[in-house]
Coordinates of C-alpha atoms and ligand atoms in Angstrom, one line a residue:
M9 CA -0.2 0.2 0.1
K10 CA 1.3 3.1 -0.8
I11 CA 0.1 7.0 0.7
K12 CA -1.2 8.8 -3.0
G13 CA -1.5 11.4 -2.0
A14 CA -3.4 14.3 0.9
K15 CA -5.5 17.6 1.2
V16 CA -6.4 19.6 4.2
L17 CA -9.8 20.7 4.8
I18 CA -10.7 24.0 6.9
C19 CA -14.4 24.4 8.1
S20 CA -16.3 26.3 11.3
P21 CA -19.2 24.7 12.2
G22 CA -19.2 26.9 15.6
R23 CA -15.4 26.7 15.5
N24 CA -12.6 26.0 13.6
F25 CA -11.2 23.1 12.8
V26 CA -8.1 21.6 10.5
T27 CA -8.5 18.4 9.3
L28 CA -6.0 15.9 7.3
K29 CA -7.1 13.7 5.1
V30 CA -4.7 10.6 4.1
Y31 CA -5.4 8.9 0.8
T32 CA -3.7 5.4 -0.2
D33 CA -3.4 3.6 -3.9
E34 CA -5.7 1.2 -2.7
G35 CA -8.8 3.6 -2.1
S36 CA -8.1 3.4 1.6
Y37 CA -8.2 7.3 3.3
G38 CA -7.5 8.6 7.1
L39 CA -7.5 11.2 9.2
G40 CA -6.2 13.2 11.6
D41 CA -7.0 16.8 13.4
A42 CA -4.7 19.5 13.4
T43 CA -6.0 22.2 15.1
L44 CA -4.3 24.8 16.9
N45 CA -6.8 26.4 18.4
G46 CA -6.0 30.7 16.9
R47 CA -3.2 29.6 15.1
E48 CA -5.3 27.1 12.3
L49 CA -4.1 28.6 9.4
A50 CA 0.1 27.8 9.8
V51 CA -0.7 24.0 10.8
A52 CA -2.7 24.2 7.3
N53 CA -0.1 25.7 5.7
Y54 CA 3.0 23.4 6.9
L55 CA 1.2 20.1 6.4
T56 CA 0.1 21.7 2.3
D57 CA 3.6 23.2 1.5
H58 CA 6.1 21.2 3.8
V59 CA 4.8 17.6 4.4
I60 CA 2.6 16.5 2.3
P61 CA 4.3 16.5 -0.7
C62 CA 7.3 14.3 1.4
L63 CA 4.5 11.8 2.4
I64 CA 3.6 10.4 -1.9
G65 CA 4.8 7.6 -2.9
R66 CA 5.3 6.1 0.9
D67 CA 4.2 3.1 2.8
P68 CA 1.0 4.5 5.0
F69 CA 2.1 1.3 7.6
Q70 CA 5.4 2.9 8.3
T71 CA 3.8 4.9 11.6
E72 CA 7.0 4.6 12.7
D73 CA 9.5 5.4 10.3
I74 CA 7.4 8.1 9.1
W75 CA 7.7 10.2 12.4
Q76 CA 11.2 9.9 12.2
Y77 CA 11.0 11.3 9.2
L78 CA 8.6 14.3 9.7
Y79 CA 10.6 14.7 13.7
R80 CA 14.1 14.6 13.3
G81 CA 14.1 14.8 9.2
A82 CA 12.8 18.3 9.6
Y83 CA 16.1 19.8 11.5
W84 CA 13.8 22.3 13.5
R85 CA 12.2 20.1 16.1
R86 CA 8.9 20.6 18.5
G87 CA 6.9 23.5 19.2
P88 CA 2.8 23.2 18.3
V89 CA 2.4 23.9 15.0
T90 CA 5.2 21.5 13.8
M91 CA 4.1 18.7 16.1
S92 CA 0.6 19.4 15.3
A93 CA 1.1 19.0 11.7
I94 CA 3.2 15.8 12.6
S95 CA 0.5 15.0 14.9
A96 CA -2.4 15.1 12.2
V97 CA 0.0 12.4 10.0
D98 CA 0.0 10.1 12.3
V99 CA -3.5 9.8 13.6
A100 CA -4.8 9.8 9.8
L101 CA -1.8 6.8 8.7
W102 CA -2.9 5.4 12.5
D103 CA -6.5 5.3 11.0
I104 CA -5.4 4.0 7.3
K105 CA -3.9 1.0 9.4
G106 CA -6.3 -0.2 11.0
K107 CA -8.9 0.1 8.4
A108 CA -6.8 -1.8 6.0
L109 CA -6.8 -4.8 8.9
N110 CA -10.3 -4.1 9.9
T111 CA -9.7 -3.7 14.0
P112 CA -11.0 -0.5 15.7
V113 CA -7.5 0.8 16.5
Y114 CA -7.2 0.0 20.6
N115 CA -6.4 -3.4 19.0
L116 CA -3.0 -1.7 17.5
L117 CA -2.1 -0.1 20.8
G118 CA -2.3 -3.3 23.0
G119 CA -5.7 -4.2 23.5
K120 CA -8.4 -2.5 25.4
S121 CA -7.3 -3.1 29.4
R122 CA -10.6 -1.6 31.0
Q123 CA -14.2 -1.9 30.5
G124 CA -14.7 2.3 29.5
V125 CA -13.5 5.2 29.5
L126 CA -13.8 7.3 32.8
A127 CA -15.0 10.7 31.3
Y128 CA -14.9 14.1 32.9
C129 CA -17.7 17.2 31.7
H130 CA -17.8 20.5 32.1
A131 CA -19.4 23.2 34.8
N132 CA -19.6 26.3 35.2
G133 CA -21.3 30.0 36.6
A134 CA -21.3 33.0 36.6
D135 CA -21.1 33.1 40.8
I136 CA -21.2 30.1 43.4
N137 CA -24.5 28.9 43.3
E138 CA -25.1 28.8 39.4
T139 CA -21.9 26.0 39.6
V140 CA -23.4 24.6 42.5
D141 CA -27.0 24.0 39.9
A142 CA -24.5 23.3 36.5
V143 CA -22.2 20.2 38.5
G144 CA -25.9 18.8 39.4
K145 CA -27.0 18.8 36.5
H146 CA -24.4 17.3 34.5
I147 CA -24.0 14.0 37.7
E148 CA -27.8 14.3 36.2
E149 CA -26.7 13.5 33.4
G150 CA -24.8 10.1 34.6
Y151 CA -20.9 11.9 34.8
L152 CA -18.9 10.5 37.6
A153 CA -16.4 13.8 37.1
V154 CA -17.4 17.4 36.8
R155 CA -14.2 20.1 36.2
A156 CA -15.9 23.4 38.8
Q157 CA -15.1 27.2 37.5
S158 CA -17.2 29.5 38.5
G159 CA -16.9 33.2 38.5
I160 CA -15.1 35.9 40.4
P161 CA -16.5 38.4 42.2
G162 CA -14.3 41.6 40.7
L163 CA -14.1 40.5 37.9
K164 CA -16.1 41.0 34.9
N165 CA -15.2 37.9 32.8
T166 CA -13.3 34.7 33.8
Y167 CA -11.3 32.9 30.9
G168 CA -13.9 29.2 31.2
V169 CA -16.8 30.7 31.9
A170 CA -19.8 31.3 29.7
K171 CA -20.2 35.4 28.7
K172 CA -23.8 34.1 28.0
K173 CA -25.5 31.3 29.1
G174 CA -25.5 28.5 26.8
S175 CA -22.1 26.2 25.8
Y176 CA -19.0 27.6 26.5
E177 CA -16.8 28.3 23.4
P178 CA -13.0 29.0 24.8
A179 CA -12.3 31.0 20.8
E180 CA -13.9 33.6 20.7
R181 CA -14.9 35.4 16.7
G182 CA -12.7 38.0 15.0
L183 CA -9.5 39.1 17.2
P184 CA -8.5 38.9 21.1
S185 CA -10.7 39.6 23.9
E186 CA -8.9 40.5 27.2
H187 CA -9.8 39.5 30.1
A188 CA -9.3 41.2 34.1
W189 CA -7.5 39.6 36.0
S190 CA -7.0 39.2 40.0
S191 CA -5.3 36.3 41.4
E192 CA -6.2 36.8 44.7
K193 CA -9.5 37.6 44.0
Y194 CA -9.3 34.1 42.3
L195 CA -7.4 32.4 45.7
L196 CA -10.4 34.1 47.9
H197 CA -12.8 32.9 46.2
V198 CA -12.1 28.9 44.3
P199 CA -12.2 27.0 48.1
K200 CA -15.7 28.3 48.9
L201 CA -16.9 27.2 45.4
F202 CA -15.7 24.2 46.5
E203 CA -16.7 24.0 49.7
S204 CA -19.9 24.2 48.7
L205 CA -20.1 21.8 46.2
R206 CA -18.7 19.2 48.9
V207 CA -21.7 20.2 50.9
K208 CA -24.2 19.9 48.6
Y209 CA -23.5 16.8 46.1
G210 CA -21.5 14.8 49.5
D211 CA -17.8 12.7 48.4
D212 CA -18.6 9.9 45.5
V213 CA -18.5 12.4 42.5
H214 CA -15.0 13.2 41.4
L215 CA -15.2 17.1 41.5
L216 CA -11.7 18.7 39.1
H217 CA -11.0 22.1 38.8
D218 CA -8.9 24.3 35.6
A219 CA -6.6 28.0 36.4
H220 CA -5.3 28.2 33.4
H221 CA -1.9 28.8 34.4
R222 CA -3.3 32.2 35.9
L223 CA -0.9 31.5 39.4
T224 CA 2.6 31.3 41.0
P225 CA 4.2 28.3 41.9
I226 CA 3.6 29.5 45.5
Q227 CA 0.1 30.4 45.7
A228 CA -0.5 27.2 43.5
A229 CA 0.5 25.6 46.6
R230 CA -1.9 27.7 48.6
L231 CA -4.9 26.7 46.5
G232 CA -3.8 23.3 46.3
K233 CA -3.5 23.0 50.2
E234 CA -6.8 25.0 51.1
L235 CA -8.6 22.6 48.6
E236 CA -7.1 19.4 50.3
S237 CA -9.9 19.0 52.6
Y238 CA -12.9 19.0 49.2
H239 CA -10.6 16.1 48.3
L240 CA -10.5 16.9 44.1
F241 CA -9.5 14.3 41.8
W242 CA -6.7 17.4 40.0
L243 CA -5.7 21.0 40.1
E244 CA -5.7 21.7 36.5
D245 CA -2.4 23.8 35.2
A246 CA -1.9 25.8 39.0
V247 CA 1.5 27.6 37.1
P248 CA 3.0 27.5 33.6
A249 CA 5.1 24.8 32.6
E250 CA 8.2 26.2 30.4
L251 CA 9.6 26.1 34.0
Q252 CA 9.5 23.1 35.1
E253 CA 11.8 23.2 38.5
G254 CA 8.4 25.0 39.3
F255 CA 6.7 22.4 40.3
R256 CA 8.5 21.1 43.0
I257 CA 7.1 24.5 45.5
V258 CA 4.0 23.5 44.4
R259 CA 4.8 19.2 45.4
Q260 CA 6.5 20.2 48.3
H261 CA 3.7 21.9 50.1
T262 CA 0.2 20.5 49.2
T263 CA -1.0 16.9 48.6
T264 CA -4.1 17.4 45.7
P265 CA -3.3 15.8 42.9
I266 CA -1.9 18.0 40.0
A267 CA -1.8 17.9 36.7
V268 CA -0.7 19.4 34.0
G269 CA 0.1 19.5 30.1
E270 CA -2.8 20.4 27.7
I271 CA -0.2 22.9 25.8
F272 CA 2.5 20.1 25.5
N273 CA 4.6 18.8 23.1
T274 CA 6.9 16.7 23.2
V275 CA 8.5 15.0 26.5
W276 CA 10.7 17.1 26.6
D277 CA 7.8 19.8 28.6
A278 CA 7.9 16.4 30.2
N279 CA 10.5 15.2 31.9
I280 CA 11.1 17.0 34.7
L281 CA 8.0 16.5 35.8
I282 CA 7.3 13.3 35.5
S283 CA 10.6 12.0 36.5
E284 CA 10.8 13.3 39.1
Q285 CA 7.1 12.6 39.5
L286 CA 5.9 16.3 40.9
I287 CA 3.0 15.3 39.0
D288 CA 0.3 13.3 39.0
Y289 CA -1.9 13.5 35.3
L290 CA 0.1 14.2 32.4
R291 CA -2.9 16.2 29.9
M292 CA -0.4 16.1 26.5
T293 CA -3.1 14.2 23.6
T294 CA -2.8 13.5 20.4
V295 CA -3.5 16.6 18.4
H296 CA -0.7 18.3 19.9
G297 CA 1.8 15.7 22.1
G298 CA 3.0 14.2 18.2
G299 CA -0.2 11.6 18.1
I300 CA -0.7 8.7 18.9
T301 CA 2.9 6.9 17.8
N302 CA 4.2 10.4 20.5
L303 CA 1.5 9.6 22.9
K304 CA 2.1 6.2 23.6
K305 CA 5.9 6.3 24.3
V306 CA 5.6 9.8 26.7
A307 CA 2.6 7.2 28.3
A308 CA 5.0 4.2 29.1
F309 CA 7.4 6.4 30.1
A310 CA 4.6 8.5 32.8
D311 CA 4.1 5.2 33.9
M312 CA 6.9 3.9 34.8
Y313 CA 6.8 7.6 37.4
H314 CA 3.1 6.3 38.9
V315 CA 1.8 9.4 36.3
Q316 CA -1.8 9.0 35.0
S317 CA -3.5 9.9 31.4
G318 CA -5.1 12.8 31.8
C319 CA -6.0 13.6 28.2
H320 CA -7.0 17.2 26.3
G321 CA -10.8 17.3 25.2
A322 CA -11.7 20.4 24.2
T323 CA -14.2 21.8 21.4
D324 CA -10.7 23.1 19.2
L325 CA -10.1 19.5 19.4
S326 CA -11.6 17.5 16.9
P327 CA -13.7 14.7 16.4
V328 CA -11.0 13.2 15.1
T329 CA -8.7 13.9 18.3
M330 CA -11.0 12.6 20.8
A331 CA -11.4 9.1 19.1
A332 CA -7.2 8.5 19.0
A333 CA -7.6 9.9 22.0
L334 CA -10.0 7.4 23.5
H335 CA -8.4 5.1 21.2
L336 CA -5.4 5.3 23.7
D337 CA -6.6 5.4 26.8
I338 CA -8.4 2.2 27.1
A339 CA -5.4 1.0 25.6
I340 CA -2.8 2.0 28.0
P341 CA -2.4 0.7 31.3
N342 CA -2.2 4.0 33.3
F343 CA -5.3 6.2 31.9
G344 CA -6.4 8.7 34.0
I345 CA -9.4 10.6 32.7
Q346 CA -10.3 11.7 29.9
E347 CA -12.2 15.3 29.5
H348 CA -15.2 15.4 27.1
M349 CA -16.9 19.2 26.2
P350 CA -19.1 17.8 23.8
H351 CA -19.2 19.1 19.9
T352 CA -22.0 21.0 18.5
K353 CA -24.4 19.8 16.3
E354 CA -22.7 20.8 13.9
T355 CA -19.4 19.4 14.6
D356 CA -20.4 16.5 14.8
D357 CA -22.5 16.3 12.1
V358 CA -19.8 17.7 9.7
F359 CA -18.4 14.8 11.3
P360 CA -19.9 11.9 11.9
H361 CA -18.0 9.1 15.2
E362 CA -18.7 6.3 16.5
Y363 CA -17.7 7.8 19.7
F364 CA -20.1 8.1 22.7
F365 CA -20.9 8.4 25.9
E366 CA -22.8 6.2 28.5
K367 CA -23.0 6.2 32.6
G368 CA -19.6 8.2 32.7
Y369 CA -18.1 6.3 30.9
L370 CA -16.4 7.0 26.5
Q371 CA -16.6 4.8 24.8
P372 CA -14.5 4.5 20.8
G373 CA -16.5 2.5 19.0
E374 CA -15.8 -0.8 17.1
K375 CA -16.0 0.4 13.5
P376 CA -12.2 -0.3 11.6
G377 CA -10.0 3.2 12.2
L378 CA -11.1 5.7 14.3
G379 CA -14.5 5.3 13.7
V380 CA -14.2 8.8 12.4
D381 CA -15.3 10.7 9.2
Y382 CA -15.6 13.8 7.8
N383 CA -18.4 15.4 5.7
E384 CA -17.1 17.6 3.5
K385 CA -20.2 18.8 1.6
L386 CA -20.9 19.8 5.0
A387 CA -18.7 21.5 6.2
A388 CA -18.3 23.5 3.4
K389 CA -21.2 24.9 4.3
F390 CA -19.0 26.5 7.9
P391 CA -16.1 27.8 6.1
Y392 CA -13.0 29.3 8.0
Q393 CA -13.5 32.5 10.1
R394 CA -11.1 34.0 12.0
A395 CA -10.5 33.7 16.0
Y396 CA -8.8 33.8 19.0
L397 CA -8.4 33.0 22.6
P398 CA -9.2 36.0 24.6
V399 CA -5.4 37.0 26.2
N400 CA -5.3 37.5 29.7
R401 CA -4.0 41.0 32.3
K402 CA -4.0 42.1 35.9
L403 CA -6.0 44.8 37.4
D404 CA -3.1 47.1 36.4
G405 CA -2.7 46.1 33.3
T406 CA 0.1 43.4 33.3
L407 CA -0.3 40.7 30.3
W408 CA -0.7 38.1 33.1
N409 CA -1.1 34.8 31.2
W410 CA 2.9 33.5 31.7
Ligands
LIG26 O1 -8.2 26.2 27.5 O2 -8.2 24.3 24.6 O3 -8.9 21.9 30.0 N1 -9.4 22.7 29.1 C1 -8.8 23.5 28.9 C2 -9.1 24.8 27.0 C3 -8.0 25.4 26.6 C4 -8.0 24.9 24.9 C5 -7.1 26.0 25.3 O4 -7.4 25.7 23.3 O5 -8.0 24.4 29.3 O6 -10.7 24.9 27.3
LIG27 CO1 -7.0 23.5 31.0

């Protein structure tokens, strides 16, 4: 079998997605997600101009060699644009391989290690009462794990909380908006939210929280410590992680489990975090983490240090990434939890898929390959629209996303 061609498909059914479709000389094809929120076209061009021409004529079963060819062969390694492009190729090739061998991708990764993939969803509200209600709704839907975010008194907008009622989407169309931030106000508020949640829902439901890289290590340590009696499943992205050593401070002070890594691209973003056991969950997923080939290796490394997976699963990761993550999640020994932020109906219609949610767990489905398709005709009705994540500033105007 040979790769005959590939094309980049861009659509915006509510938000932007970049998808790679790789064709073989035997008439089959595979799909890979190449979406990099707010920088979508850079990856699209990287693929079209620099990667696709190098793929033609290669054996699509050679997932390892093609990964190395694109990573080491390019000379310029790492970085979100490069790694998203490599991921898209890699995931598309695993899809082709599964279809050719007539088996779901999870069987190529070791087979099922569990009955289902524990999933957590997002609950958010303008204040504590609204968030408490939102958590209750998700528990009623069957979720066993819920991430809770609430607006902060004194701050106009809070990332992770919808501006208007209805479904929340992190990227906003047009140029980036700006949010004002106060770590002081935030730190006073979050423990009150989790106290209310435990009082209302008891101890069984898993509760999670995402700080979106807004804190310093000592602030994160304080938050982790104050949240200890509410026993969170994890505290996510408390601190930006370019300085991996910074997590030593967090770890020294709190037993709240720590998750980080949704923006990581390679194992070199997490080698200290993992080998020093500074984190409990690694958030890397296929689309930004080098595809299934790389994630499987990173997961094996993490397993040696008691670090479990917690794949990113926000709406800017397309259904192709969700499927790839689920095949991996169900197979690896050190799976922890999977983020699940359901896509809009328009997105689900463009990407018909086999995976589904039932009674707290996601299932990858039994279709050969990834079990996701792409409706090109429908996608053409939703052309690309520029959109960005908001920019965060302290109350005095200092840029503060770290
Ligand atoms: O900010 O996916 O855990 N989920 C998140 C997301 C991310 C977006 C960034 O593209 O933090 O909302
Ligand atoms: Co996050």
